[in-house]
Amino acid sequence: MNRKILVFDTTLRDGEQSPGCSMNIEEKVALAKQLEKLNVDVIEAGFPIASIGDFEAVKAVAEAVSRPIVAGLSRANEKDIYRCYEAVQHAKQGRIHTFLATSDIHLQAKLKMSREQALERAISAVKYARNLIDDVEFSLEDAGRTDRDYMCQVVEALINAGARTINLPDTVGYTIPSEFYDMITSVMNRVPNIDKAVISLHCHNDLGLAVANSLAGIQAGAGQVECTINGIGERAGNASLEEIVMSLKTRAPYFGVDTGIVTEEIYRTSKLLSSIIGVDVQPNKAVVGKNAFAHEAGIHQHGMLEDKRTYEIMTPESIGLPKNELVLGKHSGRHAFKARLEEMGYTIDDEQLQAAFVKFKDLADRKKEVFDEDLELIVNEGLKEYKSGYTLAYVGTTAGSSIIPTSCVTIIAQGENGETSITETAIGDGPVEASYHAINKATGLPGKLIEYQVKAVSKGEDAVGDVTVKIQFEGLDRLVTGKGASTDVLHGSALAYIDAVNKAKVRLDMKKHDAGQEVIRERI
Ligand code: KIV
Ligand code: ZN
């Protein structure tokens, strides 16, 4: 039987902390449920001490999933560890993941600690965490640049202290695969109690080697790999889950290991993440890029017609890529709609189905042909819908070459005393800006448009326009992403802006709660 490799997904923690990738609680929960379908072994849901928002998100994920282990990150001190425990204790299986740097450069420049002091601190952290919970992971931050003898000494001591998983990250993406292989091999061979813990890998992609290093580490005997969907993460990102998993599957006889990943869920997970953070993968991205299974060259197409294996090392079906056929129109009923979603691999509950069907009918009235991509958008949008905030009731704009663009907007605000309808008008340099100014007036939450992107979701003149905006709101240091889709670009643009406003409102409310607390947002 093949050796099992545990897949530890850190999209919601290391991925989420990279610029432009932040997620709110509802979005983290939606993605966590999809990660459960993908069958990852561990979901790292956040860094609970960082803010009330991070804490609540880890707790919400812990409550929302039942099979995977839910981990939270904490620095190696009692206050962080206890806060982490308070969040992950809600999980069926919770894990405290605590860390301290061990490389000389980090010890001297950042922590101002000697190697002995760091070792002592790490041991106390693991012992303290083990008093709270059974499942404790320790990461030797910057292991890739840590002295080998010292690394082996720390690993042995931490296993004795009770750590069940020891993570050896290449924090700065500095190592080369053969070097990383040697590093893991020496830990496996030299640490006498190594059989009492799982060795984990966590590679960053600064030199584009995160996946190669992870595979080398697995070959050297590691039992867990830490990675993110679409490879999002600090700087150049983390190792990409889909690339590691598909390498191990496609070259199974070579690696002789298995993951439990349901690879047919890979494409949907990648798409859901892109739709949440508003960041698409590049077209030539391995496994999930738009061109990953496209064959343009005539000679390739000829080969493919003869025998697909000539140019295809894995099938599009194996990652759950939909066929993108013309599927439904305005006469299609709920039954056909549901059946198509099921064929595409979506399992949504009755309430979500009802909401999605209403959106589908509305779209089918405005668009002759509804494609799989349109359905994907409808479902992904529905999965992360908010229960409160503002909704757009109406947007009307006049614009032209010789008139000042003017927009009138009506929004519905959900408050404690029910709904209020607010109508405002404003002008702008263009019609989209005019509608944004009107929304600013109506919500009293001024935002500045930093990035605007619109793309056609599917084919045809009546294609749905998918609008992504990045907005800077007063009082928030990170940009807020908003998404909206409509066959009318102005309508889609207003929806995207309202989406960002709703997210900003949640974050500003969280910030008010955080005031008075010691808040950290440490970049790791
Ligand atoms: O990159 C890193 O070293 C980390 C650790 C906290 C695991 O993210
Ligand atoms: Zn990391």
Tab-separated table of N, CA and C in Angstrom, residues 296-424:
chain	number	residue	atom	x	y	z
A	296	GLU	N	-3.848	24.177	-29.041
A	296	GLU	CA	-4.006	25.094	-30.173
A	296	GLU	C	-3.297	24.584	-31.425
A	297	ALA	N	-2.071	24.135	-31.265
A	297	ALA	CA	-1.252	23.778	-32.433
A	297	ALA	C	-1.899	22.626	-33.205
A	298	GLY	N	-1.917	22.769	-34.550
A	298	GLY	CA	-2.548	21.762	-35.406
A	298	GLY	C	-1.992	20.375	-35.160
A	299	ILE	N	-0.683	20.290	-35.017
A	299	ILE	CA	-0.052	18.966	-34.846
A	299	ILE	C	-0.503	18.324	-33.533
A	300	HIS	N	-0.706	19.173	-32.525
A	300	HIS	CA	-1.195	18.654	-31.239
A	300	HIS	C	-2.642	18.178	-31.388
A	301	GLN	N	-3.441	19.004	-32.093
A	301	GLN	CA	-4.858	18.634	-32.247
A	301	GLN	C	-4.968	17.307	-32.993
A	302	HIS	N	-4.104	17.151	-34.003
A	302	HIS	CA	-4.118	15.901	-34.771
A	302	HIS	C	-3.815	14.718	-33.842
A	303	GLY	N	-2.756	14.891	-33.049
A	303	GLY	CA	-2.371	13.826	-32.106
A	303	GLY	C	-3.500	13.500	-31.150
A	304	MET	N	-4.148	14.542	-30.657
A	304	MET	CA	-5.229	14.364	-29.677
A	304	MET	C	-6.382	13.574	-30.282
A	305	LEU	N	-6.652	13.837	-31.589
A	305	LEU	CA	-7.750	13.120	-32.236
A	305	LEU	C	-7.418	11.638	-32.362
A	306	GLU	N	-6.127	11.356	-32.612
A	306	GLU	CA	-5.715	9.942	-32.743
A	306	GLU	C	-5.765	9.228	-31.385
A	307	ASP	N	-5.139	9.860	-30.403
A	307	ASP	CA	-5.081	9.260	-29.063
A	307	ASP	C	-4.761	10.381	-28.075
A	308	LYS	N	-5.676	10.644	-27.171
A	308	LYS	CA	-5.512	11.783	-26.249
A	308	LYS	C	-4.199	11.739	-25.472
A	309	ARG	N	-3.697	10.515	-25.238
A	309	ARG	CA	-2.497	10.406	-24.403
A	309	ARG	C	-1.255	11.006	-25.060
A	310	THR	N	-1.355	11.331	-26.386
A	310	THR	CA	-0.178	11.921	-27.057
A	310	THR	C	0.217	13.241	-26.400
A	311	TYR	N	-0.785	14.066	-26.053
A	311	TYR	CA	-0.462	15.379	-25.482
A	311	TYR	C	-1.170	15.654	-24.161
A	312	GLU	N	-1.816	14.653	-23.597
A	312	GLU	CA	-2.556	14.907	-22.356
A	312	GLU	C	-2.082	13.936	-21.281
A	313	ILE	N	-1.410	14.501	-20.246
A	313	ILE	CA	-0.884	13.604	-19.197
A	313	ILE	C	-1.897	13.386	-18.075
A	314	MET	N	-2.908	14.219	-18.036
A	314	MET	CA	-4.016	14.015	-17.080
A	314	MET	C	-5.268	14.527	-17.775
A	315	THR	N	-6.419	14.029	-17.375
A	315	THR	CA	-7.631	14.422	-18.106
A	315	THR	C	-8.291	15.627	-17.437
A	316	PRO	N	-8.999	16.453	-18.244
A	316	PRO	CA	-9.720	17.575	-17.637
A	316	PRO	C	-10.759	17.080	-16.633
A	317	GLU	N	-11.330	15.896	-16.914
A	317	GLU	CA	-12.347	15.346	-15.990
A	317	GLU	C	-11.739	15.090	-14.611
A	318	SER	N	-10.444	14.729	-14.593
A	318	SER	CA	-9.846	14.357	-13.295
A	318	SER	C	-9.761	15.542	-12.339
A	319	ILE	N	-9.838	16.774	-12.868
A	319	ILE	CA	-9.845	17.923	-11.931
A	319	ILE	C	-11.246	18.549	-11.868
A	320	GLY	N	-12.215	17.905	-12.543
A	320	GLY	CA	-13.598	18.388	-12.495
A	320	GLY	C	-13.864	19.568	-13.402
A	321	LEU	N	-13.093	19.686	-14.485
A	321	LEU	CA	-13.301	20.802	-15.422
A	321	LEU	C	-14.606	20.602	-16.170
A	322	PRO	N	-15.532	21.592	-16.106
A	322	PRO	CA	-16.799	21.401	-16.815
A	322	PRO	C	-16.609	21.460	-18.324
A	323	LYS	N	-17.558	20.875	-19.064
A	323	LYS	CA	-17.389	20.795	-20.519
A	323	LYS	C	-17.723	22.111	-21.213
A	324	ASN	N	-18.308	23.058	-20.476
A	324	ASN	CA	-18.683	24.356	-21.034
A	324	ASN	C	-19.590	24.249	-22.236
A	325	GLU	N	-20.600	23.406	-22.126
A	325	GLU	CA	-21.556	23.279	-23.217
A	325	GLU	C	-22.664	24.299	-23.034
A	326	LEU	N	-23.340	24.586	-24.158
A	326	LEU	CA	-24.557	25.380	-24.059
A	326	LEU	C	-25.564	24.503	-23.322
A	327	VAL	N	-26.129	25.003	-22.233
A	327	VAL	CA	-26.963	24.104	-21.456
A	327	VAL	C	-28.419	24.509	-21.368
A	328	LEU	N	-28.684	25.694	-20.884
A	328	LEU	CA	-30.056	26.010	-20.531
A	328	LEU	C	-30.519	27.324	-21.173
A	329	GLY	N	-31.824	27.495	-21.211
A	329	GLY	CA	-32.402	28.742	-21.714
A	329	GLY	C	-33.586	29.121	-20.855
A	330	LYS	N	-34.374	30.133	-21.342
A	330	LYS	CA	-35.394	30.660	-20.439
A	330	LYS	C	-36.564	29.701	-20.204
A	331	HIS	N	-36.657	28.661	-21.051
A	331	HIS	CA	-37.747	27.711	-20.824
A	331	HIS	C	-37.331	26.546	-19.925
A	332	SER	N	-36.071	26.515	-19.557
A	332	SER	CA	-35.628	25.391	-18.710
A	332	SER	C	-36.236	25.528	-17.320
A	333	GLY	N	-36.652	24.408	-16.794
A	333	GLY	CA	-37.310	24.427	-15.478
A	333	GLY	C	-36.328	24.117	-14.368
A	334	ARG	N	-36.862	24.144	-13.157
A	334	ARG	CA	-36.036	23.904	-11.975
A	334	ARG	C	-35.342	22.535	-12.016
A	335	HIS	N	-36.067	21.535	-12.573
A	335	HIS	CA	-35.527	20.193	-12.597
A	335	HIS	C	-34.253	20.132	-13.452
A	336	ALA	N	-34.360	20.726	-14.656
A	336	ALA	CA	-33.203	20.725	-15.571
A	336	ALA	C	-32.053	21.524	-14.964
A	337	PHE	N	-32.415	22.617	-14.308
A	337	PHE	CA	-31.405	23.473	-13.682
A	337	PHE	C	-30.638	22.691	-12.617
A	338	LYS	N	-31.417	22.020	-11.755
A	338	LYS	CA	-30.805	21.256	-10.662
A	338	LYS	C	-29.929	20.120	-11.221
A	339	ALA	N	-30.490	19.446	-12.251
A	339	ALA	CA	-29.758	18.311	-12.832
A	339	ALA	C	-28.425	18.780	-13.417
A	340	ARG	N	-28.447	19.941	-14.088
A	340	ARG	CA	-27.197	20.430	-14.698
A	340	ARG	C	-26.161	20.778	-13.620
A	341	LEU	N	-26.659	21.410	-12.527
A	341	LEU	CA	-25.722	21.748	-11.448
A	341	LEU	C	-25.104	20.473	-10.873
A	342	GLU	N	-25.951	19.441	-10.754
A	342	GLU	CA	-25.423	18.181	-10.210
A	342	GLU	C	-24.389	17.576	-11.154
A	343	GLU	N	-24.700	17.634	-12.463
A	343	GLU	CA	-23.726	17.125	-13.442
A	343	GLU	C	-22.404	17.881	-13.340
A	344	MET	N	-22.504	19.177	-13.019
A	344	MET	CA	-21.285	19.989	-12.890
A	344	MET	C	-20.593	19.743	-11.550
A	345	GLY	N	-21.244	18.942	-10.690
A	345	GLY	CA	-20.603	18.549	-9.437
A	345	GLY	C	-21.000	19.389	-8.232
A	346	TYR	N	-21.998	20.296	-8.393
A	346	TYR	CA	-22.399	21.109	-7.245
A	346	TYR	C	-23.446	20.387	-6.415
A	347	THR	N	-23.251	20.397	-5.105
A	347	THR	CA	-24.334	19.927	-4.232
A	347	THR	C	-24.699	21.107	-3.352
A	348	ILE	N	-25.882	21.672	-3.588
A	348	ILE	CA	-26.282	22.828	-2.786
A	348	ILE	C	-27.611	22.510	-2.126
A	349	ASP	N	-27.860	23.149	-0.984
A	349	ASP	CA	-29.094	22.818	-0.266
A	349	ASP	C	-30.292	23.493	-0.937
A	350	ASP	N	-31.509	23.164	-0.453
A	350	ASP	CA	-32.741	23.644	-1.106
A	350	ASP	C	-32.839	25.156	-1.136
A	351	GLU	N	-32.422	25.768	-0.023
A	351	GLU	CA	-32.504	27.231	0.059
A	351	GLU	C	-31.569	27.868	-0.976
A	352	GLN	N	-30.350	27.332	-1.059
A	352	GLN	CA	-29.393	27.864	-2.034
A	352	GLN	C	-29.886	27.614	-3.456
A	353	LEU	N	-30.502	26.441	-3.656
A	353	LEU	CA	-31.015	26.093	-4.978
A	353	LEU	C	-32.104	27.083	-5.392
A	354	GLN	N	-32.991	27.375	-4.469
A	354	GLN	CA	-34.083	28.300	-4.768
A	354	GLN	C	-33.524	29.667	-5.159
A	355	ALA	N	-32.553	30.178	-4.364
A	355	ALA	CA	-31.976	31.500	-4.637
A	355	ALA	C	-31.259	31.482	-5.985
A	356	ALA	N	-30.545	30.402	-6.247
A	356	ALA	CA	-29.798	30.317	-7.512
A	356	ALA	C	-30.762	30.229	-8.696
A	357	PHE	N	-31.875	29.521	-8.511
A	357	PHE	CA	-32.839	29.362	-9.613
A	357	PHE	C	-33.470	30.716	-9.975
A	358	VAL	N	-33.775	31.518	-8.957
A	358	VAL	CA	-34.348	32.854	-9.211
A	358	VAL	C	-33.352	33.667	-10.039
A	359	LYS	N	-32.073	33.606	-9.659
A	359	LYS	CA	-31.044	34.357	-10.388
A	359	LYS	C	-30.911	33.829	-11.815
A	360	PHE	N	-31.013	32.507	-11.953
A	360	PHE	CA	-30.910	31.897	-13.279
A	360	PHE	C	-32.054	32.375	-14.179
A	361	LYS	N	-33.276	32.390	-13.638
A	361	LYS	CA	-34.448	32.807	-14.421
A	361	LYS	C	-34.287	34.258	-14.863
A	362	ASP	N	-33.813	35.068	-13.938
A	362	ASP	CA	-33.608	36.484	-14.222
A	362	ASP	C	-32.576	36.623	-15.355
A	363	LEU	N	-31.515	35.825	-15.260
A	363	LEU	CA	-30.477	35.886	-16.290
A	363	LEU	C	-31.005	35.378	-17.631
A	364	ALA	N	-31.762	34.271	-17.580
A	364	ALA	CA	-32.262	33.666	-18.817
A	364	ALA	C	-33.244	34.596	-19.537
A	365	ASP	N	-33.893	35.490	-18.786
A	365	ASP	CA	-34.782	36.473	-19.408
A	365	ASP	C	-33.995	37.496	-20.213
A	366	ARG	N	-32.744	37.746	-19.767
A	366	ARG	CA	-31.968	38.793	-20.421
A	366	ARG	C	-30.961	38.235	-21.414
A	367	LYS	N	-30.766	36.914	-21.383
A	367	LYS	CA	-29.698	36.310	-22.154
A	367	LYS	C	-30.234	35.054	-22.832
A	368	LYS	N	-30.020	34.934	-24.156
A	368	LYS	CA	-30.622	33.806	-24.888
A	368	LYS	C	-30.101	32.456	-24.391
A	369	GLU	N	-28.772	32.387	-24.247
A	369	GLU	CA	-28.172	31.094	-23.928
A	369	GLU	C	-27.420	31.190	-22.601
A	370	VAL	N	-27.641	30.228	-21.754
A	370	VAL	CA	-26.940	30.234	-20.471
A	370	VAL	C	-25.917	29.097	-20.466
A	371	PHE	N	-24.632	29.451	-20.282
A	371	PHE	CA	-23.547	28.470	-20.342
A	371	PHE	C	-23.143	28.011	-18.940
A	372	ASP	N	-22.326	26.952	-18.931
A	372	ASP	CA	-21.829	26.456	-17.641
A	372	ASP	C	-21.126	27.554	-16.854
A	373	GLU	N	-20.365	28.406	-17.546
A	373	GLU	CA	-19.632	29.473	-16.833
A	373	GLU	C	-20.602	30.407	-16.116
A	374	ASP	N	-21.768	30.659	-16.761
A	374	ASP	CA	-22.764	31.524	-16.123
A	374	ASP	C	-23.298	30.863	-14.855
A	375	LEU	N	-23.556	29.558	-14.961
A	375	LEU	CA	-24.079	28.836	-13.792
A	375	LEU	C	-23.054	28.824	-12.661
A	376	GLU	N	-21.801	28.630	-13.031
A	376	GLU	CA	-20.708	28.631	-12.052
A	376	GLU	C	-20.723	29.933	-11.257
A	377	LEU	N	-20.882	31.035	-11.995
A	377	LEU	CA	-20.881	32.351	-11.362
A	377	LEU	C	-22.059	32.502	-10.401
A	378	ILE	N	-23.237	32.074	-10.877
A	378	ILE	CA	-24.442	32.180	-10.042
A	378	ILE	C	-24.246	31.393	-8.748
A	379	VAL	N	-23.739	30.168	-8.854
A	379	VAL	CA	-23.601	29.334	-7.657
A	379	VAL	C	-22.525	29.895	-6.735
A	380	ASN	N	-21.363	30.264	-7.294
A	380	ASN	CA	-20.284	30.776	-6.444
A	380	ASN	C	-20.703	32.053	-5.722
A	381	GLU	N	-21.421	32.917	-6.420
A	381	GLU	CA	-21.894	34.158	-5.782
A	381	GLU	C	-22.839	33.826	-4.639
A	382	GLY	N	-23.750	32.864	-4.893
A	382	GLY	CA	-24.752	32.489	-3.879
A	382	GLY	C	-24.117	31.889	-2.646
A	383	LEU	N	-23.013	31.145	-2.823
A	383	LEU	CA	-22.398	30.461	-1.692
A	383	LEU	C	-21.848	31.432	-0.659
A	384	LYS	N	-21.574	32.674	-1.100
A	384	LYS	CA	-20.968	33.610	-0.146
A	384	LYS	C	-21.872	34.816	0.109
A	385	GLU	N	-23.169	34.592	-0.022
A	385	GLU	CA	-24.095	35.716	0.155
A	385	GLU	C	-24.208	36.155	1.622
A	386	TYR	N	-24.326	37.451	1.815
A	386	TYR	CA	-24.420	37.978	3.176
A	386	TYR	C	-25.863	38.037	3.626
A	387	LYS	N	-26.023	37.907	4.912
A	387	LYS	CA	-27.375	37.936	5.457
A	387	LYS	C	-27.802	39.373	5.802
A	388	SER	N	-26.823	40.309	5.841
A	388	SER	CA	-27.180	41.679	6.236
A	388	SER	C	-26.487	42.673	5.319
A	389	GLY	N	-26.680	43.966	5.587
A	389	GLY	CA	-26.001	44.997	4.809
A	389	GLY	C	-26.930	45.664	3.813
A	390	TYR	N	-26.349	46.161	2.716
A	390	TYR	CA	-27.115	46.909	1.720
A	390	TYR	C	-27.404	46.041	0.499
A	391	THR	N	-28.566	46.276	-0.125
A	391	THR	CA	-28.803	45.655	-1.434
A	391	THR	C	-29.193	46.752	-2.415
A	392	LEU	N	-28.884	46.494	-3.663
A	392	LEU	CA	-29.164	47.488	-4.692
A	392	LEU	C	-30.575	47.254	-5.225
A	393	ALA	N	-31.415	48.297	-5.155
A	393	ALA	CA	-32.781	48.148	-5.691
A	393	ALA	C	-32.857	48.726	-7.101
A	394	TYR	N	-32.098	49.783	-7.352
A	394	TYR	CA	-32.227	50.445	-8.656
A	394	TYR	C	-30.961	51.244	-8.953
A	395	VAL	N	-30.521	51.208	-10.193
A	395	VAL	CA	-29.489	52.152	-10.625
A	395	VAL	C	-29.861	52.639	-12.029
A	396	GLY	N	-29.886	53.956	-12.213
A	396	GLY	CA	-30.175	54.535	-13.529
A	396	GLY	C	-29.176	55.649	-13.784
A	397	THR	N	-28.618	55.663	-14.982
A	397	THR	CA	-27.563	56.638	-15.264
A	397	THR	C	-27.810	57.300	-16.617
A	398	THR	N	-27.575	58.612	-16.678
A	398	THR	CA	-27.585	59.253	-17.989
A	398	THR	C	-26.162	59.670	-18.294
A	399	ALA	N	-25.744	59.397	-19.500
A	399	ALA	CA	-24.374	59.759	-19.889
A	399	ALA	C	-24.355	59.970	-21.396
A	400	GLY	N	-23.394	60.676	-21.877
A	400	GLY	CA	-23.284	60.908	-23.318
A	400	GLY	C	-22.158	61.882	-23.559
A	401	SER	N	-21.926	62.218	-24.866
A	401	SER	CA	-20.758	63.034	-25.158
A	401	SER	C	-20.916	64.469	-24.668
A	402	SER	N	-22.142	64.975	-24.565
A	402	SER	CA	-22.258	66.388	-24.180
A	402	SER	C	-23.097	66.598	-22.916
A	403	ILE	N	-23.215	65.574	-22.102
A	403	ILE	CA	-23.899	65.792	-20.810
A	403	ILE	C	-23.035	65.272	-19.659
A	404	ILE	N	-23.248	65.858	-18.512
A	404	ILE	CA	-22.464	65.411	-17.347
A	404	ILE	C	-23.077	64.109	-16.849
A	405	PRO	N	-22.267	63.040	-16.754
A	405	PRO	CA	-22.827	61.763	-16.285
A	405	PRO	C	-23.475	61.914	-14.913
A	406	THR	N	-24.719	61.483	-14.822
A	406	THR	CA	-25.485	61.621	-13.579
A	406	THR	C	-26.133	60.278	-13.264
A	407	SER	N	-26.073	59.908	-11.997
A	407	SER	CA	-26.636	58.611	-11.634
A	407	SER	C	-27.607	58.745	-10.467
A	408	CYS	N	-28.671	57.959	-10.543
A	408	CYS	CA	-29.626	57.902	-9.435
A	408	CYS	C	-29.628	56.451	-8.935
A	409	VAL	N	-29.480	56.296	-7.633
A	409	VAL	CA	-29.360	54.953	-7.051
A	409	VAL	C	-30.337	54.798	-5.893
A	410	THR	N	-31.016	53.664	-5.839
A	410	THR	CA	-31.817	53.353	-4.643
A	410	THR	C	-31.245	52.094	-4.004
A	411	ILE	N	-30.927	52.202	-2.717
A	411	ILE	CA	-30.438	51.004	-2.013
A	411	ILE	C	-31.341	50.717	-0.813
A	412	ILE	N	-31.371	49.438	-0.448
A	412	ILE	CA	-32.158	49.035	0.724
A	412	ILE	C	-31.168	48.715	1.843
A	413	ALA	N	-31.327	49.393	2.950
A	413	ALA	CA	-30.444	49.136	4.105
A	413	ALA	C	-31.188	48.271	5.114
A	414	GLN	N	-30.551	47.165	5.510
A	414	GLN	CA	-31.151	46.309	6.551
A	414	GLN	C	-30.661	46.792	7.893
A	415	GLY	N	-31.561	47.253	8.714
A	415	GLY	CA	-31.149	47.712	10.043
A	415	GLY	C	-31.875	46.926	11.110
A	416	GLU	N	-31.606	47.297	12.376
A	416	GLU	CA	-32.275	46.590	13.479
A	416	GLU	C	-33.793	46.769	13.431
A	417	ASN	N	-34.235	47.959	12.871
A	417	ASN	CA	-35.683	48.217	12.830
A	417	ASN	C	-36.289	47.872	11.474
A	418	GLY	N	-35.662	47.009	10.734
A	418	GLY	CA	-36.208	46.600	9.435
A	418	GLY	C	-35.495	47.281	8.280
A	419	GLU	N	-36.189	47.359	7.165
A	419	GLU	CA	-35.535	47.872	5.950
A	419	GLU	C	-35.817	49.358	5.733
A	420	THR	N	-34.803	50.056	5.212
A	420	THR	CA	-35.031	51.449	4.826
A	420	THR	C	-34.566	51.600	3.387
A	421	SER	N	-35.371	52.349	2.616
A	421	SER	CA	-34.976	52.573	1.230
A	421	SER	C	-34.366	53.979	1.127
A	422	ILE	N	-33.198	54.055	0.526
A	422	ILE	CA	-32.511	55.353	0.417
A	422	ILE	C	-32.228	55.631	-1.060
A	423	THR	N	-32.619	56.835	-1.530
A	423	THR	CA	-32.346	57.196	-2.926
A	423	THR	C	-31.440	58.424	-2.948
A	424	GLU	N	-30.409	58.369	-3.775
A	424	GLU	CA	-29.492	59.504	-3.896
A	424	GLU	C	-29.105	59.690	-5.353
